[in-house]
Amino acid sequence: MTTLSDFPITQKWPPANPDVIQLYAFPTPNGVKASIMLEETRLAYEAHKVTLADADVKSPEFLSLNPNNKIPAIIDPDGPGGEPLGLWESGAILIYLAEKTGKFMGESLSEKYLTHQWLMFQMGGVGPMFGQLGFFYKFAGSEYEDKRPQQRYINEAKRLLAVLEKHMEGRDWVTGTYSIADMAIAPWLRALDFYGALDAVGWADHKNLVAYLDRFLDRPAVQKGLVTPPRD
Ligand SMILES: N[C@@H](CCC(=O)N[C@@H](CS)C(=O)NCC(=O)O)C(=O)O
């Protein structure tokens, strides 16, 4: 039978309590999806800080859990069949934790699939496109003389915001009730401020999204998840 200590990642980030879920993350928009869900579900967990530096995400120990060198990742020592389960990709982690607890994935089967739909919209659209916007608007790409890539991602971010703004008319949460889709989408809306891109994408004109993000940030579990593990 496999145990937590069989995972090489535990050599670099030893568990204080091997019986609880181990979270390997950094408080980025993708990282906080997992910590927010763990806070919302009140599952017992231990957070290990894995920075985006090569010494962490590209260390042999981290790569042994996630060969794609990206946070977040988890190990649940009490996975399916009581066996430990290591998992990466934030969307997969959210679905796993929702199924484990029976929480935040809708009440009916239809709600469940709609939750998946909006989660995939974030994973395949909002996350990658806003991430590129961050690169070309705030980070190294902002120095590039050719501004066409920057403009492309500004336009794509605006397009995605327009889809969400329209959808959120008359809704508090993306699928009606609070779900993992919100935990995936809202942290990426918050990232626009960090990228200094609020004006570039016309954020203030999206009144439904401004109210939605405030609603999300008001939740105590979100506030805790956003600083877990602590940056410093
Ligand atoms: N699709 C992945 C993306 C994760 C991701 O991009 N993580 C970034 C931080 S937000 C990372 O770990 N970057 C480190 C690197 O690429 O070296 C997920 O949703 O889990």
PDB file of C-alpha atoms and ligand atoms in Angstrom:
ATOM      1  CA  MET A   1       0.000   0.000   0.000  1.00  0.00           C
ATOM      2  CA  THR A   2       1.311   3.440  -0.968  1.00  0.00           C
ATOM      3  CA  THR A   3       1.745   6.022   1.786  1.00  0.00           C
ATOM      4  CA  LEU A   4       2.420   9.745   1.718  1.00  0.00           C
ATOM      5  CA  SER A   5       6.121   9.205   2.422  1.00  0.00           C
ATOM      6  CA  ASP A   6       6.393   7.289  -0.892  1.00  0.00           C
ATOM      7  CA  PHE A   7       5.932  10.631  -2.706  1.00  0.00           C
ATOM      8  CA  PRO A   8       9.421  12.144  -3.241  1.00  0.00           C
ATOM      9  CA  ILE A   9       7.957  15.670  -2.926  1.00  0.00           C
ATOM     10  CA  THR A  10       7.586  15.055   0.816  1.00  0.00           C
ATOM     11  CA  GLN A  11      11.391  15.027   1.121  1.00  0.00           C
ATOM     12  CA  LYS A  12      11.636  18.711   0.121  1.00  0.00           C
ATOM     13  CA  TRP A  13       8.331  19.747   1.712  1.00  0.00           C
ATOM     14  CA  PRO A  14       7.872  17.400   4.709  1.00  0.00           C
ATOM     15  CA  PRO A  15       4.340  17.064   6.053  1.00  0.00           C
ATOM     16  CA  ALA A  16       3.740  18.200   9.644  1.00  0.00           C
ATOM     17  CA  ASN A  17       0.538  16.163   9.630  1.00  0.00           C
ATOM     18  CA  PRO A  18       0.661  13.292   7.102  1.00  0.00           C
ATOM     19  CA  ASP A  19      -3.026  12.507   7.633  1.00  0.00           C
ATOM     20  CA  VAL A  20      -4.307  15.699   6.004  1.00  0.00           C
ATOM     21  CA  ILE A  21      -4.370  16.938   2.402  1.00  0.00           C
ATOM     22  CA  GLN A  22      -1.035  18.379   1.314  1.00  0.00           C
ATOM     23  CA  LEU A  23      -1.287  21.505  -0.837  1.00  0.00           C
ATOM     24  CA  TYR A  24       1.698  22.685  -2.877  1.00  0.00           C
ATOM     25  CA  ALA A  25       1.015  26.197  -4.106  1.00  0.00           C
ATOM     26  CA  PHE A  26       1.781  29.890  -4.266  1.00  0.00           C
ATOM     27  CA  PRO A  27      -0.886  32.621  -4.016  1.00  0.00           C
ATOM     28  CA  THR A  28      -1.310  33.236  -7.768  1.00  0.00           C
ATOM     29  CA  PRO A  29      -4.739  33.165  -9.515  1.00  0.00           C
ATOM     30  CA  ASN A  30      -4.284  29.441 -10.213  1.00  0.00           C
ATOM     31  CA  GLY A  31      -2.789  28.642  -6.813  1.00  0.00           C
ATOM     32  CA  VAL A  32      -5.551  30.282  -4.787  1.00  0.00           C
ATOM     33  CA  LYS A  33      -8.282  28.305  -6.524  1.00  0.00           C
ATOM     34  CA  ALA A  34      -7.145  25.248  -4.542  1.00  0.00           C
ATOM     35  CA  SER A  35      -6.597  27.043  -1.218  1.00  0.00           C
ATOM     36  CA  ILE A  36      -9.976  28.819  -1.488  1.00  0.00           C
ATOM     37  CA  MET A  37     -11.743  25.503  -2.162  1.00  0.00           C
ATOM     38  CA  LEU A  38      -9.955  23.864   0.765  1.00  0.00           C
ATOM     39  CA  GLU A  39     -11.041  26.748   2.995  1.00  0.00           C
ATOM     40  CA  GLU A  40     -14.629  26.701   1.678  1.00  0.00           C
ATOM     41  CA  THR A  41     -14.997  22.948   2.229  1.00  0.00           C
ATOM     42  CA  ARG A  42     -13.242  23.112   5.633  1.00  0.00           C
ATOM     43  CA  LEU A  43     -11.228  20.051   4.729  1.00  0.00           C
ATOM     44  CA  ALA A  44      -8.137  19.613   6.882  1.00  0.00           C
ATOM     45  CA  TYR A  45      -5.031  20.538   4.894  1.00  0.00           C
ATOM     46  CA  GLU A  46      -1.482  21.707   5.144  1.00  0.00           C
ATOM     47  CA  ALA A  47      -0.132  24.327   2.718  1.00  0.00           C
ATOM     48  CA  HIS A  48       3.449  24.211   1.446  1.00  0.00           C
ATOM     49  CA  LYS A  49       4.876  27.258  -0.290  1.00  0.00           C
ATOM     50  CA  VAL A  50       6.192  26.318  -3.737  1.00  0.00           C
ATOM     51  CA  THR A  51       7.433  29.471  -5.435  1.00  0.00           C
ATOM     52  CA  LEU A  52       7.535  29.917  -9.215  1.00  0.00           C
ATOM     53  CA  ALA A  53      11.345  29.909  -9.075  1.00  0.00           C
ATOM     54  CA  ASP A  54      13.031  27.022 -10.902  1.00  0.00           C
ATOM     55  CA  ALA A  55      14.522  25.886  -7.574  1.00  0.00           C
ATOM     56  CA  ASP A  56      10.973  25.014  -6.483  1.00  0.00           C
ATOM     57  CA  VAL A  57       8.683  24.271  -9.464  1.00  0.00           C
ATOM     58  CA  LYS A  58      11.468  22.648 -11.480  1.00  0.00           C
ATOM     59  CA  SER A  59      13.028  20.770  -8.571  1.00  0.00           C
ATOM     60  CA  PRO A  60      13.123  16.974  -9.019  1.00  0.00           C
ATOM     61  CA  GLU A  61      10.893  16.644  -5.961  1.00  0.00           C
ATOM     62  CA  PHE A  62       8.142  18.892  -7.351  1.00  0.00           C
ATOM     63  CA  LEU A  63       8.455  17.401 -10.852  1.00  0.00           C
ATOM     64  CA  SER A  64       7.946  13.951  -9.352  1.00  0.00           C
ATOM     65  CA  LEU A  65       4.400  15.076  -8.490  1.00  0.00           C
ATOM     66  CA  ASN A  66       3.720  17.443 -11.391  1.00  0.00           C
ATOM     67  CA  PRO A  67       5.936  16.864 -14.459  1.00  0.00           C
ATOM     68  CA  ASN A  68       4.350  20.041 -15.937  1.00  0.00           C
ATOM     69  CA  ASN A  69       6.195  22.203 -13.330  1.00  0.00           C
ATOM     70  CA  LYS A  70       3.206  24.303 -12.334  1.00  0.00           C
ATOM     71  CA  ILE A  71       1.375  24.978  -9.107  1.00  0.00           C
ATOM     72  CA  PRO A  72      -1.090  24.091  -7.641  1.00  0.00           C
ATOM     73  CA  ALA A  73      -0.791  20.388  -6.838  1.00  0.00           C
ATOM     74  CA  ILE A  74      -2.166  18.321  -3.979  1.00  0.00           C
ATOM     75  CA  ILE A  75      -1.765  14.930  -2.393  1.00  0.00           C
ATOM     76  CA  ASP A  76      -4.784  13.547  -0.597  1.00  0.00           C
ATOM     77  CA  PRO A  77      -3.519  10.789   1.737  1.00  0.00           C
ATOM     78  CA  ASP A  78      -7.095   9.543   1.922  1.00  0.00           C
ATOM     79  CA  GLY A  79      -7.930   9.387  -1.782  1.00  0.00           C
ATOM     80  CA  PRO A  80     -10.275   6.974  -3.578  1.00  0.00           C
ATOM     81  CA  GLY A  81     -10.195   3.536  -1.945  1.00  0.00           C
ATOM     82  CA  GLY A  82      -8.289   5.028   0.999  1.00  0.00           C
ATOM     83  CA  GLU A  83      -5.121   5.226  -1.121  1.00  0.00           C
ATOM     84  CA  PRO A  84      -3.115   8.462  -1.469  1.00  0.00           C
ATOM     85  CA  LEU A  85      -3.857  10.427  -4.639  1.00  0.00           C
ATOM     86  CA  GLY A  86      -1.553  13.059  -6.129  1.00  0.00           C
ATOM     87  CA  LEU A  87      -3.258  15.549  -8.451  1.00  0.00           C
ATOM     88  CA  TRP A  88      -2.324  18.650 -10.446  1.00  0.00           C
ATOM     89  CA  GLU A  89      -4.143  21.068 -12.804  1.00  0.00           C
ATOM     90  CA  SER A  90      -6.305  23.401 -10.749  1.00  0.00           C
ATOM     91  CA  GLY A  91      -9.527  22.457 -12.574  1.00  0.00           C
ATOM     92  CA  ALA A  92      -9.000  18.767 -11.831  1.00  0.00           C
ATOM     93  CA  ILE A  93      -8.245  19.587  -8.190  1.00  0.00           C
ATOM     94  CA  LEU A  94     -11.455  21.625  -7.878  1.00  0.00           C
ATOM     95  CA  ILE A  95     -13.569  18.845  -9.381  1.00  0.00           C
ATOM     96  CA  TYR A  96     -11.902  16.249  -7.164  1.00  0.00           C
ATOM     97  CA  LEU A  97     -12.488  18.223  -3.968  1.00  0.00           C
ATOM     98  CA  ALA A  98     -16.074  19.020  -4.998  1.00  0.00           C
ATOM     99  CA  GLU A  99     -16.795  15.318  -5.571  1.00  0.00           C
ATOM    100  CA  LYS A 100     -15.004  14.285  -2.389  1.00  0.00           C
ATOM    101  CA  THR A 101     -17.149  16.627  -0.290  1.00  0.00           C
ATOM    102  CA  GLY A 102     -20.324  16.799  -2.382  1.00  0.00           C
ATOM    103  CA  LYS A 103     -20.056  20.601  -2.258  1.00  0.00           C
ATOM    104  CA  PHE A 104     -19.888  23.519  -4.701  1.00  0.00           C
ATOM    105  CA  MET A 105     -20.742  21.652  -7.909  1.00  0.00           C
ATOM    106  CA  GLY A 106     -24.482  22.305  -8.113  1.00  0.00           C
ATOM    107  CA  GLU A 107     -27.433  20.350  -6.781  1.00  0.00           C
ATOM    108  CA  SER A 108     -28.698  18.683  -9.949  1.00  0.00           C
ATOM    109  CA  LEU A 109     -26.838  16.894 -12.762  1.00  0.00           C
ATOM    110  CA  SER A 110     -27.600  19.815 -15.090  1.00  0.00           C
ATOM    111  CA  GLU A 111     -26.085  22.269 -12.605  1.00  0.00           C
ATOM    112  CA  LYS A 112     -23.057  20.025 -12.316  1.00  0.00           C
ATOM    113  CA  TYR A 113     -22.420  20.061 -16.068  1.00  0.00           C
ATOM    114  CA  LEU A 114     -23.007  23.812 -16.265  1.00  0.00           C
ATOM    115  CA  THR A 115     -20.456  24.219 -13.473  1.00  0.00           C
ATOM    116  CA  HIS A 116     -18.019  22.143 -15.543  1.00  0.00           C
ATOM    117  CA  GLN A 117     -18.798  24.268 -18.595  1.00  0.00           C
ATOM    118  CA  TRP A 118     -17.871  27.528 -16.846  1.00  0.00           C
ATOM    119  CA  LEU A 119     -14.870  25.910 -15.188  1.00  0.00           C
ATOM    120  CA  MET A 120     -13.595  24.842 -18.634  1.00  0.00           C
ATOM    121  CA  PHE A 121     -14.307  28.353 -19.942  1.00  0.00           C
ATOM    122  CA  GLN A 122     -11.911  29.613 -17.281  1.00  0.00           C
ATOM    123  CA  MET A 123      -9.321  26.868 -17.781  1.00  0.00           C
ATOM    124  CA  GLY A 124      -9.243  27.149 -21.581  1.00  0.00           C
ATOM    125  CA  GLY A 125     -10.096  30.826 -22.017  1.00  0.00           C
ATOM    126  CA  VAL A 126      -9.900  33.302 -19.151  1.00  0.00           C
ATOM    127  CA  GLY A 127      -6.791  31.809 -17.497  1.00  0.00           C
ATOM    128  CA  PRO A 128      -4.525  31.397 -20.547  1.00  0.00           C
ATOM    129  CA  MET A 129      -5.659  34.659 -22.203  1.00  0.00           C
ATOM    130  CA  PHE A 130      -5.413  36.829 -19.079  1.00  0.00           C
ATOM    131  CA  GLY A 131      -2.075  35.156 -18.318  1.00  0.00           C
ATOM    132  CA  GLN A 132      -0.769  36.243 -21.737  1.00  0.00           C
ATOM    133  CA  LEU A 133      -2.202  39.713 -21.134  1.00  0.00           C
ATOM    134  CA  GLY A 134      -0.152  39.840 -17.919  1.00  0.00           C
ATOM    135  CA  PHE A 135       2.995  38.833 -19.808  1.00  0.00           C
ATOM    136  CA  PHE A 136       2.552  41.385 -22.599  1.00  0.00           C
ATOM    137  CA  TYR A 137       1.142  44.186 -20.433  1.00  0.00           C
ATOM    138  CA  LYS A 138       3.064  43.992 -17.128  1.00  0.00           C
ATOM    139  CA  PHE A 139       5.939  41.577 -17.396  1.00  0.00           C
ATOM    140  CA  ALA A 140       8.740  40.970 -19.955  1.00  0.00           C
ATOM    141  CA  GLY A 141       6.480  41.228 -23.029  1.00  0.00           C
ATOM    142  CA  SER A 142       5.571  44.842 -22.199  1.00  0.00           C
ATOM    143  CA  GLU A 143       9.068  45.821 -23.418  1.00  0.00           C
ATOM    144  CA  TYR A 144       8.506  44.368 -26.887  1.00  0.00           C
ATOM    145  CA  GLU A 145       8.503  46.983 -29.623  1.00  0.00           C
ATOM    146  CA  ASP A 146       5.824  45.167 -31.611  1.00  0.00           C
ATOM    147  CA  LYS A 147       2.594  45.949 -29.728  1.00  0.00           C
ATOM    148  CA  ARG A 148       0.388  43.625 -31.761  1.00  0.00           C
ATOM    149  CA  PRO A 149       0.606  40.698 -29.269  1.00  0.00           C
ATOM    150  CA  GLN A 150      -0.245  43.050 -26.399  1.00  0.00           C
ATOM    151  CA  GLN A 151      -3.243  44.388 -28.335  1.00  0.00           C
ATOM    152  CA  ARG A 152      -4.352  40.894 -29.230  1.00  0.00           C
ATOM    153  CA  TYR A 153      -4.567  39.867 -25.566  1.00  0.00           C
ATOM    154  CA  ILE A 154      -6.214  43.134 -24.519  1.00  0.00           C
ATOM    155  CA  ASN A 155      -8.880  42.478 -27.176  1.00  0.00           C
ATOM    156  CA  GLU A 156      -9.308  38.870 -26.146  1.00  0.00           C
ATOM    157  CA  ALA A 157      -9.580  39.829 -22.453  1.00  0.00           C
ATOM    158  CA  LYS A 158     -12.234  42.423 -23.357  1.00  0.00           C
ATOM    159  CA  ARG A 159     -14.144  39.838 -25.376  1.00  0.00           C
ATOM    160  CA  LEU A 160     -14.123  37.343 -22.486  1.00  0.00           C
ATOM    161  CA  LEU A 161     -15.166  40.051 -20.011  1.00  0.00           C
ATOM    162  CA  ALA A 162     -18.080  40.977 -22.264  1.00  0.00           C
ATOM    163  CA  VAL A 163     -19.235  37.326 -22.285  1.00  0.00           C
ATOM    164  CA  LEU A 164     -19.111  37.207 -18.483  1.00  0.00           C
ATOM    165  CA  GLU A 165     -20.625  40.648 -17.969  1.00  0.00           C
ATOM    166  CA  LYS A 166     -23.657  39.709 -20.027  1.00  0.00           C
ATOM    167  CA  HIS A 167     -23.989  36.327 -18.331  1.00  0.00           C
ATOM    168  CA  MET A 168     -23.825  37.833 -14.832  1.00  0.00           C
ATOM    169  CA  GLU A 169     -26.803  40.149 -15.412  1.00  0.00           C
ATOM    170  CA  GLY A 170     -29.315  39.192 -12.683  1.00  0.00           C
ATOM    171  CA  ARG A 171     -27.021  36.532 -11.198  1.00  0.00           C
ATOM    172  CA  ASP A 172     -25.006  36.511  -7.973  1.00  0.00           C
ATOM    173  CA  TRP A 173     -22.848  33.566  -8.995  1.00  0.00           C
ATOM    174  CA  VAL A 174     -21.878  32.134 -12.359  1.00  0.00           C
ATOM    175  CA  THR A 175     -24.184  29.111 -12.188  1.00  0.00           C
ATOM    176  CA  GLY A 176     -26.723  30.697  -9.846  1.00  0.00           C
ATOM    177  CA  THR A 177     -25.330  29.119  -6.682  1.00  0.00           C
ATOM    178  CA  TYR A 178     -21.742  29.587  -5.502  1.00  0.00           C
ATOM    179  CA  SER A 179     -19.516  26.899  -7.020  1.00  0.00           C
ATOM    180  CA  ILE A 180     -16.038  25.881  -8.111  1.00  0.00           C
ATOM    181  CA  ALA A 181     -16.669  27.862 -11.320  1.00  0.00           C
ATOM    182  CA  ASP A 182     -16.638  31.051  -9.228  1.00  0.00           C
ATOM    183  CA  MET A 183     -13.517  29.924  -7.362  1.00  0.00           C
ATOM    184  CA  ALA A 184     -11.825  29.482 -10.760  1.00  0.00           C
ATOM    185  CA  ILE A 185     -13.043  32.635 -12.527  1.00  0.00           C
ATOM    186  CA  ALA A 186     -13.069  35.367  -9.865  1.00  0.00           C
ATOM    187  CA  PRO A 187      -9.345  35.136  -8.919  1.00  0.00           C
ATOM    188  CA  TRP A 188      -8.521  35.817 -12.576  1.00  0.00           C
ATOM    189  CA  LEU A 189     -10.752  38.902 -12.620  1.00  0.00           C
ATOM    190  CA  ARG A 190      -8.860  40.108  -9.558  1.00  0.00           C
ATOM    191  CA  ALA A 191      -5.555  39.587 -11.418  1.00  0.00           C
ATOM    192  CA  LEU A 192      -6.400  42.380 -13.889  1.00  0.00           C
ATOM    193  CA  ASP A 193      -5.657  44.905 -11.138  1.00  0.00           C
ATOM    194  CA  PHE A 194      -2.328  43.219 -10.346  1.00  0.00           C
ATOM    195  CA  TYR A 195      -1.431  43.465 -14.044  1.00  0.00           C
ATOM    196  CA  GLY A 196      -2.249  47.207 -14.016  1.00  0.00           C
ATOM    197  CA  ALA A 197      -4.638  46.444 -16.888  1.00  0.00           C
ATOM    198  CA  LEU A 198      -7.957  47.681 -15.443  1.00  0.00           C
ATOM    199  CA  ASP A 199      -8.129  50.735 -17.710  1.00  0.00           C
ATOM    200  CA  ALA A 200      -6.812  48.858 -20.742  1.00  0.00           C
ATOM    201  CA  VAL A 201      -9.713  46.388 -20.574  1.00  0.00           C
ATOM    202  CA  GLY A 202     -12.330  48.941 -19.453  1.00  0.00           C
ATOM    203  CA  TRP A 203     -12.970  47.103 -16.170  1.00  0.00           C
ATOM    204  CA  ALA A 204     -15.051  49.879 -14.598  1.00  0.00           C
ATOM    205  CA  ASP A 205     -17.641  49.594 -17.401  1.00  0.00           C
ATOM    206  CA  HIS A 206     -18.452  46.025 -16.301  1.00  0.00           C
ATOM    207  CA  LYS A 207     -20.807  46.810 -13.421  1.00  0.00           C
ATOM    208  CA  ASN A 208     -22.000  43.219 -12.996  1.00  0.00           C
ATOM    209  CA  LEU A 209     -18.437  41.935 -12.753  1.00  0.00           C
ATOM    210  CA  VAL A 210     -17.319  44.680 -10.387  1.00  0.00           C
ATOM    211  CA  ALA A 211     -20.183  43.731  -8.023  1.00  0.00           C
ATOM    212  CA  TYR A 212     -19.479  40.011  -8.538  1.00  0.00           C
ATOM    213  CA  LEU A 213     -15.804  40.339  -7.627  1.00  0.00           C
ATOM    214  CA  ASP A 214     -16.676  42.374  -4.493  1.00  0.00           C
ATOM    215  CA  ARG A 215     -19.180  39.671  -3.493  1.00  0.00           C
ATOM    216  CA  PHE A 216     -16.509  37.003  -3.953  1.00  0.00           C
ATOM    217  CA  LEU A 217     -13.855  38.931  -2.017  1.00  0.00           C
ATOM    218  CA  ASP A 218     -16.299  39.411   0.884  1.00  0.00           C
ATOM    219  CA  ARG A 219     -16.285  35.687   1.656  1.00  0.00           C
ATOM    220  CA  PRO A 220     -14.113  34.832   4.695  1.00  0.00           C
ATOM    221  CA  ALA A 221     -12.883  31.580   3.086  1.00  0.00           C
ATOM    222  CA  VAL A 222     -11.795  33.524   0.004  1.00  0.00           C
ATOM    223  CA  GLN A 223      -9.907  36.040   2.138  1.00  0.00           C
ATOM    224  CA  LYS A 224      -8.077  33.196   3.896  1.00  0.00           C
ATOM    225  CA  GLY A 225      -7.433  31.274   0.677  1.00  0.00           C
ATOM    226  CA  LEU A 226      -5.943  34.329  -1.031  1.00  0.00           C
ATOM    227  CA  VAL A 227      -3.086  34.441   1.483  1.00  0.00           C
ATOM    228  CA  THR A 228      -2.500  30.685   1.777  1.00  0.00           C
ATOM    229  CA  PRO A 229       0.290  29.753   1.695  1.00  0.00           C
ATOM    230  CA  PRO A 230       1.663  33.160   2.628  1.00  0.00           C
ATOM    231  CA  ARG A 231       3.774  34.821  -0.079  1.00  0.00           C
ATOM    232  CA  ASP A 232       6.615  35.686   2.358  1.00  0.00           C
TER     233      ASP A 232
HETATM  234  N1  LIG B   1      -3.375  24.956 -16.177  1.00  0.00           N
HETATM  235  C1  LIG B   1      -2.611  25.050 -14.964  1.00  0.00           C
HETATM  236  C2  LIG B   1      -1.818  26.330 -14.972  1.00  0.00           C
HETATM  237  C3  LIG B   1      -1.022  26.492 -13.693  1.00  0.00           C
HETATM  238  C4  LIG B   1      -0.037  27.649 -13.816  1.00  0.00           C
HETATM  239  O1  LIG B   1       0.084  28.282 -14.871  1.00  0.00           O
HETATM  240  N2  LIG B   1       0.701  27.888 -12.742  1.00  0.00           N
HETATM  241  C5  LIG B   1       1.715  28.924 -12.750  1.00  0.00           C
HETATM  242  C6  LIG B   1       1.435  29.945 -11.668  1.00  0.00           C
HETATM  243  S1  LIG B   1      -0.143  30.729 -11.887  1.00  0.00           S
HETATM  244  C7  LIG B   1       3.069  28.299 -12.485  1.00  0.00           C
HETATM  245  O2  LIG B   1       3.193  27.417 -11.668  1.00  0.00           O
HETATM  246  N3  LIG B   1       4.121  28.724 -13.193  1.00  0.00           N
HETATM  247  C8  LIG B   1       5.470  28.255 -12.990  1.00  0.00           C
HETATM  248  C9  LIG B   1       6.190  27.945 -14.279  1.00  0.00           C
HETATM  249  O3  LIG B   1       5.539  27.931 -15.347  1.00  0.00           O
HETATM  250  O4  LIG B   1       7.389  27.712 -14.215  1.00  0.00           O
HETATM  251  C10 LIG B   1      -3.563  24.992 -13.771  1.00  0.00           C
HETATM  252  O5  LIG B   1      -4.651  25.576 -13.874  1.00  0.00           O
HETATM  253  O6  LIG B   1      -3.221  24.381 -12.749  1.00  0.00           O
END
